[in-house]
PDB file of C-alpha atoms in Angstrom:
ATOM      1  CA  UNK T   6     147.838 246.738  21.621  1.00  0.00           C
ATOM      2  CA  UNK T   7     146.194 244.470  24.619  1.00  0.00           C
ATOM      3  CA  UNK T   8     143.546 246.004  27.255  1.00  0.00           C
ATOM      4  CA  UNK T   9     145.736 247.027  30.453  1.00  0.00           C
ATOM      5  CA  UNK T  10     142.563 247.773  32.471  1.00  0.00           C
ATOM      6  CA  UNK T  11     140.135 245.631  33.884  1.00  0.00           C
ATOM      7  CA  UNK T  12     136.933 246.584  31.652  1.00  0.00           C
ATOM      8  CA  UNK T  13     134.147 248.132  33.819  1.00  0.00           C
ATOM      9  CA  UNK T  14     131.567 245.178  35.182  1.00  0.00           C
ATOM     10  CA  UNK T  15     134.037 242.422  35.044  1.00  0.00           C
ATOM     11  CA  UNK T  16     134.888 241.315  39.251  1.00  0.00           C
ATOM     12  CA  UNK T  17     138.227 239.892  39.561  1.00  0.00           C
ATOM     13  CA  UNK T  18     138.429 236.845  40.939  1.00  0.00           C
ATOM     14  CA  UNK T  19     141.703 234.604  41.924  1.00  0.00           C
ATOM     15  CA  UNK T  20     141.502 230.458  41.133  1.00  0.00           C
ATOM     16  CA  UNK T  21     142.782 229.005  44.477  1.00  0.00           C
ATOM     17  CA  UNK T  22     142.608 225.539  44.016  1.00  0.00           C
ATOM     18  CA  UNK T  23     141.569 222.526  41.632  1.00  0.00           C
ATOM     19  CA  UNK T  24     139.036 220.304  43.327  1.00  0.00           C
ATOM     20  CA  UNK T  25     138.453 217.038  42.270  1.00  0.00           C
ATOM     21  CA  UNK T  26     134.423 215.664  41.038  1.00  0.00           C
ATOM     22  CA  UNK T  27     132.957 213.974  43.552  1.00  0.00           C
ATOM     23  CA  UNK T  28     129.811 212.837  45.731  1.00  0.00           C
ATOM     24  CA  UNK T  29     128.450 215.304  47.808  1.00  0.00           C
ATOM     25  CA  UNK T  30     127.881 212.120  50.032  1.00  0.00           C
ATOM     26  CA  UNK T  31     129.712 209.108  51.039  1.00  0.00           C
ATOM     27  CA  UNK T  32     128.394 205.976  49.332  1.00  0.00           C
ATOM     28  CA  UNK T  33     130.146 204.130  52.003  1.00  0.00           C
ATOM     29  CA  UNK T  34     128.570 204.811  55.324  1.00  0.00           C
ATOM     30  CA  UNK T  35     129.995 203.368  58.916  1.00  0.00           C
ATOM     31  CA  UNK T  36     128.184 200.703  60.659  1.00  0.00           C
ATOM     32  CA  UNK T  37     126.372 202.042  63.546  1.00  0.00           C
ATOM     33  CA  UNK T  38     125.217 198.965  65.206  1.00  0.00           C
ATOM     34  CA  UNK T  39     126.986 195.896  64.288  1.00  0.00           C
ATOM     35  CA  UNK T  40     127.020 192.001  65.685  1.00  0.00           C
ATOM     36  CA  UNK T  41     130.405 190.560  66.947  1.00  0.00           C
ATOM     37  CA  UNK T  42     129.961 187.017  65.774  1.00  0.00           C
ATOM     38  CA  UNK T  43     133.654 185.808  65.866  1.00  0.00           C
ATOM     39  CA  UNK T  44     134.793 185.058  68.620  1.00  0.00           C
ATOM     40  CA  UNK T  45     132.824 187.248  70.983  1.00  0.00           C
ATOM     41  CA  UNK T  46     129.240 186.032  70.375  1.00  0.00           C
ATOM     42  CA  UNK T  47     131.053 181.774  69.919  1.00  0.00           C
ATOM     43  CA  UNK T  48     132.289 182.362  73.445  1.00  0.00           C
ATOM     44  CA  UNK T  49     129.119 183.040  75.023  1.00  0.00           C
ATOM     45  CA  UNK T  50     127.556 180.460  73.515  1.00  0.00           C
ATOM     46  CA  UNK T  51     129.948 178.107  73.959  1.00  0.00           C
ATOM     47  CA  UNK T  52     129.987 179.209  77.760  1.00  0.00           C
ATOM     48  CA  UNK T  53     126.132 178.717  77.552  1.00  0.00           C
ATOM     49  CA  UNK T  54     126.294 175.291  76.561  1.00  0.00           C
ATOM     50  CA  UNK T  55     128.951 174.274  79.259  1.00  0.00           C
ATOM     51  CA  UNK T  56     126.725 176.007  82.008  1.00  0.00           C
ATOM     52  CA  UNK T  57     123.988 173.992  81.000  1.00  0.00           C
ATOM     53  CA  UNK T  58     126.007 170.963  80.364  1.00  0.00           C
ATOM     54  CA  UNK T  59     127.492 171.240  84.026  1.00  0.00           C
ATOM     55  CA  UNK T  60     123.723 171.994  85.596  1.00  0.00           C
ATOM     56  CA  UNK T  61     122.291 168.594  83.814  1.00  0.00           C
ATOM     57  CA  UNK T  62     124.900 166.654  84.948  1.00  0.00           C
ATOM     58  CA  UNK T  63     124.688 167.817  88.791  1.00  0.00           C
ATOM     59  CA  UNK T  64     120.837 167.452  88.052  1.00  0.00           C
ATOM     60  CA  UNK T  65     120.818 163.813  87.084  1.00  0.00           C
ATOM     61  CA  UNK T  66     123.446 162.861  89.116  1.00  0.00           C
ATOM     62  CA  UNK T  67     121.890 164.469  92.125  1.00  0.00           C
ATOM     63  CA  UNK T  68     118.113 163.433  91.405  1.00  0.00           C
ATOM     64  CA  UNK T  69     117.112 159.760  91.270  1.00  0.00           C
ATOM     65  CA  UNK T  70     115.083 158.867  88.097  1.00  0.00           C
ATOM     66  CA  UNK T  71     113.073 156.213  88.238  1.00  0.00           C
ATOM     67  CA  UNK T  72     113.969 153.901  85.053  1.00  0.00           C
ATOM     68  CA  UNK T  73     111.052 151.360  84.020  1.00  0.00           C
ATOM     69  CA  UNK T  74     111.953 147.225  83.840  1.00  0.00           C
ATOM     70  CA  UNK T  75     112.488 146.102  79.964  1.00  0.00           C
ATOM     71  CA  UNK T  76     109.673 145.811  77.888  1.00  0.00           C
ATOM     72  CA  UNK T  77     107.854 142.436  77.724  1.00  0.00           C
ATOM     73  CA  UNK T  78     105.861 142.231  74.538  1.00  0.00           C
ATOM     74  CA  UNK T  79     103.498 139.700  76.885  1.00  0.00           C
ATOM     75  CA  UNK T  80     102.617 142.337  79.042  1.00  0.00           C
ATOM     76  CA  UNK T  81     101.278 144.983  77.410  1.00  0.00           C
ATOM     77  CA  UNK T  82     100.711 147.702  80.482  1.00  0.00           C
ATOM     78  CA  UNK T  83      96.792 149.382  80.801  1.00  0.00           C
ATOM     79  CA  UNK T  84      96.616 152.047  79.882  1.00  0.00           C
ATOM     80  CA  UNK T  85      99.012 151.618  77.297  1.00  0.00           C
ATOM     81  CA  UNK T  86      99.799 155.372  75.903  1.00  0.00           C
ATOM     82  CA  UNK T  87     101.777 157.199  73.191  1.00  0.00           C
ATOM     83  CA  UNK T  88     104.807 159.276  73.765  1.00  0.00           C
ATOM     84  CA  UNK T  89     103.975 162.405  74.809  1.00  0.00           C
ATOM     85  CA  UNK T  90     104.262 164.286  71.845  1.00  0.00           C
ATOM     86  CA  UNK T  91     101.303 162.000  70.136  1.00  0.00           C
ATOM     87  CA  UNK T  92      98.676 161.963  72.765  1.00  0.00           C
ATOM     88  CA  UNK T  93      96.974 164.474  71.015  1.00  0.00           C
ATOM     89  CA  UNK T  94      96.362 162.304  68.211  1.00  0.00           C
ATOM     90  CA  UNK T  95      95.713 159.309  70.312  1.00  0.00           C
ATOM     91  CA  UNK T  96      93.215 161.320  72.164  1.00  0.00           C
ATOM     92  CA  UNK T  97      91.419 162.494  69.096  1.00  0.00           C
ATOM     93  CA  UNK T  98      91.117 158.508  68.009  1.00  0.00           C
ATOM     94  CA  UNK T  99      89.529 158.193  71.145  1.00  0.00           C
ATOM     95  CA  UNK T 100      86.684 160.962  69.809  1.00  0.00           C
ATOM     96  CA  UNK T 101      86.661 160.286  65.953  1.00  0.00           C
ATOM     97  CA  UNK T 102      87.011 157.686  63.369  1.00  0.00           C
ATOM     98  CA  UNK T 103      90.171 156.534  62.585  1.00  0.00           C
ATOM     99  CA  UNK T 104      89.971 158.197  59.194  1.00  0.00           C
ATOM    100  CA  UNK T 105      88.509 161.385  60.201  1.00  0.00           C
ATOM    101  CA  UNK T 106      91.149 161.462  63.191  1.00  0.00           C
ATOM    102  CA  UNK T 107      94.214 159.882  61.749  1.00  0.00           C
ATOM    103  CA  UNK T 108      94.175 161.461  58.269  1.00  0.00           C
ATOM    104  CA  UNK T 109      91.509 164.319  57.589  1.00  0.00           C
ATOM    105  CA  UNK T 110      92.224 166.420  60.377  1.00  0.00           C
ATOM    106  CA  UNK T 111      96.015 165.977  60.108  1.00  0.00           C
ATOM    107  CA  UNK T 112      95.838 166.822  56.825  1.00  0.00           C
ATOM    108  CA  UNK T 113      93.699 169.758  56.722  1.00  0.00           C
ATOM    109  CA  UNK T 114      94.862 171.529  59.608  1.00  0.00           C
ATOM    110  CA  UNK T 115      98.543 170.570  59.593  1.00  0.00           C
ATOM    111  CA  UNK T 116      99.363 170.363  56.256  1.00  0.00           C
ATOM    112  CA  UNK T 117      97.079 172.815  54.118  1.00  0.00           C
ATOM    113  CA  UNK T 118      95.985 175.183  57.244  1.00  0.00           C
ATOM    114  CA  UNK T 119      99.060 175.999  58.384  1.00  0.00           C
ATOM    115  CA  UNK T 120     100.153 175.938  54.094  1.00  0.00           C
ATOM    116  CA  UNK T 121      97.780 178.858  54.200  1.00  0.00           C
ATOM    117  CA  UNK T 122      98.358 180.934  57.332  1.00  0.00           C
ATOM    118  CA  UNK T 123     101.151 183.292  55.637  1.00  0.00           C
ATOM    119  CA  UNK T 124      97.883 183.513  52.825  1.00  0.00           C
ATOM    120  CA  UNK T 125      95.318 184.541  55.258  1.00  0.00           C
ATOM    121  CA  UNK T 126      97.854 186.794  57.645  1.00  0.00           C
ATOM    122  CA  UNK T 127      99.055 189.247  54.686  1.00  0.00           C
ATOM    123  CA  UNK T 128     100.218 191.599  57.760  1.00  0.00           C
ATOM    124  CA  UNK T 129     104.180 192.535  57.158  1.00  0.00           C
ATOM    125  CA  UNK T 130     104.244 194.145  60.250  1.00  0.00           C
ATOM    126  CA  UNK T 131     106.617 192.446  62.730  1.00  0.00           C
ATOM    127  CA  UNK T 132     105.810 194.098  66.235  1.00  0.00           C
ATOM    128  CA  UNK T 133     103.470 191.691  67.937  1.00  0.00           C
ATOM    129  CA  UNK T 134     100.594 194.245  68.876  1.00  0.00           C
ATOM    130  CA  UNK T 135     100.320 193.896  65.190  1.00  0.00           C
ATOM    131  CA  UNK T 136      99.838 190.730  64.052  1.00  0.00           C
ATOM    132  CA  UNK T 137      96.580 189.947  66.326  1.00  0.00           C
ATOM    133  CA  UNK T 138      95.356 187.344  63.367  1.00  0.00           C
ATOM    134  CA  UNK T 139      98.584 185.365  63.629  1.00  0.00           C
ATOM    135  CA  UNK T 140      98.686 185.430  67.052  1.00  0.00           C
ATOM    136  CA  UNK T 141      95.392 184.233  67.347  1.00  0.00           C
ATOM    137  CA  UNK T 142      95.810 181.319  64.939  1.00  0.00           C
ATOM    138  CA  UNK T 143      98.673 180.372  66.812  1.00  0.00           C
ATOM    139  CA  UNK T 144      96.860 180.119  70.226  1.00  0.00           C
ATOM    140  CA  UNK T 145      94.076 178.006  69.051  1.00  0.00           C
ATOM    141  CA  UNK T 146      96.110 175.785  67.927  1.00  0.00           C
ATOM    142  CA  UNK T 147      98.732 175.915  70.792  1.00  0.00           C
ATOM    143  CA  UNK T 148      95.644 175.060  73.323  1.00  0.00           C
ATOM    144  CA  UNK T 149      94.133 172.250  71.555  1.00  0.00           C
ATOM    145  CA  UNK T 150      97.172 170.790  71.266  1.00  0.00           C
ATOM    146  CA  UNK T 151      98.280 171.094  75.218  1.00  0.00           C
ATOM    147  CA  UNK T 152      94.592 170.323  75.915  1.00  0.00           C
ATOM    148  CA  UNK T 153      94.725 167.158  74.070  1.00  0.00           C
ATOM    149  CA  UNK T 154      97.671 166.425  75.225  1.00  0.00           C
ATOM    150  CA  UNK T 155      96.791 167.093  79.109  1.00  0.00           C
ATOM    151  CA  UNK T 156      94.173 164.685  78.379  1.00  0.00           C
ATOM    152  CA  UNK T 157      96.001 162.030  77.842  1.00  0.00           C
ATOM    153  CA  UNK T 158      98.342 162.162  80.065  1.00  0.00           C
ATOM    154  CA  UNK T 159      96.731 162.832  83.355  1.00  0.00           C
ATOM    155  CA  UNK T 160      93.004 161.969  82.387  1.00  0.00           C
ATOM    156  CA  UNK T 161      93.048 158.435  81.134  1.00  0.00           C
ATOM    157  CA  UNK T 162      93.078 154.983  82.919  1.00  0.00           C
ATOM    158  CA  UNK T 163      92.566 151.757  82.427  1.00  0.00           C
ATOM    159  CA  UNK T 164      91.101 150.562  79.055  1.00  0.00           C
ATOM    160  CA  UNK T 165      91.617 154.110  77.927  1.00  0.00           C
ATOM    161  CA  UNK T 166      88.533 155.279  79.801  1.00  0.00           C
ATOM    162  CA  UNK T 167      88.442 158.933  81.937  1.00  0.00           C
ATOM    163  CA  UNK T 168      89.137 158.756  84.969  1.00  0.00           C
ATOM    164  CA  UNK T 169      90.181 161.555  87.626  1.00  0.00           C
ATOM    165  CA  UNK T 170      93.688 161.528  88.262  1.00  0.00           C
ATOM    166  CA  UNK T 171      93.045 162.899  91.819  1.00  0.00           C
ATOM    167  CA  UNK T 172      90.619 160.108  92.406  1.00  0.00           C
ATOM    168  CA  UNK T 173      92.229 157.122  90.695  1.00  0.00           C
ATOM    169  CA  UNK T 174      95.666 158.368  90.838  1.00  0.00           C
ATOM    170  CA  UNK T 175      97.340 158.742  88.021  1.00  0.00           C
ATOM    171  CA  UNK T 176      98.152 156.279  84.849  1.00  0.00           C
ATOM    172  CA  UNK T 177     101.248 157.126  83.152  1.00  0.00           C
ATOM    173  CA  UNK T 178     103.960 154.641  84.499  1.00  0.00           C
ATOM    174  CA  UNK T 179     106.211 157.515  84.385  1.00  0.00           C
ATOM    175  CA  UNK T 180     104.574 159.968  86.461  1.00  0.00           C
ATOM    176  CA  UNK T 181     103.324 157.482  89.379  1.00  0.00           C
ATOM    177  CA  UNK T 182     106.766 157.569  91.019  1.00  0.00           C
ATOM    178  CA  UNK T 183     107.268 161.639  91.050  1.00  0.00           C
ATOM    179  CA  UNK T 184     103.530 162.711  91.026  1.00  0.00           C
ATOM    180  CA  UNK T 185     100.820 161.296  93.785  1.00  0.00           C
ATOM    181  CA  UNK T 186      97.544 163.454  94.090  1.00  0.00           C
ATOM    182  CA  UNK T 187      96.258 161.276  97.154  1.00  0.00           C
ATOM    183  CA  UNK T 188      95.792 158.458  95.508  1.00  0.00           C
ATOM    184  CA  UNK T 189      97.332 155.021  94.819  1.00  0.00           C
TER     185      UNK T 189
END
């Protein structure tokens, strides 16, 4: 014959439910910060690029550029200059030797320095209080380029040679119609 009692120690204890195995957490978390790209963030840059469309073509048509005569491969103008983005070089040919100028320093600074920088800077940090090596590399080279570059735009004349632009005026055939510092 079967126990009818409950024997003595034993709590009883009622099964309410079956609940199913699984993570205490959800693997699949909510995106609390996210980036509209379509077609929010296409709008406003598309809206950006009409703005500025609209203000260059007010600016040009408004403002009065002064355009050049066609080139005569007679005359060749003095000083006759690079474009502005290779001043700097032409102003370090007027310091160096061609091949120290034109090919060493090129080389070594542009190709293998800046081939190196990441080597040198081994900071992963990206706030900018930081990365005070980087930073510093950068602005060396950002002022000897605009320095060079300054230069040769406003500082050279005729034959190439110094002169004050304040003094002599200033030789860059595109400048002498929008910028006069008492000169010619």
């Amino acid at each position: 014959m079967p126990p009818t009692g409950v024997p003595e120690g034993v709590r009883h204890q009622r099964l309410l439910t079956v609940v199913k195995a699984r993570a205490i957490q959800q693997v699949k978390a909510d995106p609390t910060d996210k980036v509209n790209t379509w077609p929010h963030l296409m709008i406003a840059e598309f809206t950006a690029l009409l703005a500025m469309t609209a203000f260059l073509l007010v600016l040009s048509t408004i403002l009065q550029a002064p355009l050049l005569e066609a080139a005569n491969f007679n005359a060749t103008p003095n000083p006759s200059k690079a474009p502005w983005y290779f001043l700097g070089l032409q102003e370090m040919l007027s310091y160096f030797d061609p091949q120290i100028a034109g090919v060493t320093v090129p080389t070594v600074i542009g190709i293998v320095g800046f081939m190196m920088i990441p080597y040198i800077d081994r900071n992963p940090s990206t706030r900018p209080s930081d990365r005070k090596l980087a930073i510093m590399l950068f602005t060396i080279f950002l002022a000897g380029s605009a320095t060079l570059t300054i230069l040769g735009v406003l500082f050279r004349g005729p034959g190439f040679n110094f002169a004050y632009p304040w003094v002599d005026g200033v030789f860059f055939d595109d400048l002498k119609d929008w910028v006069d510092f008492g000169g010619h």
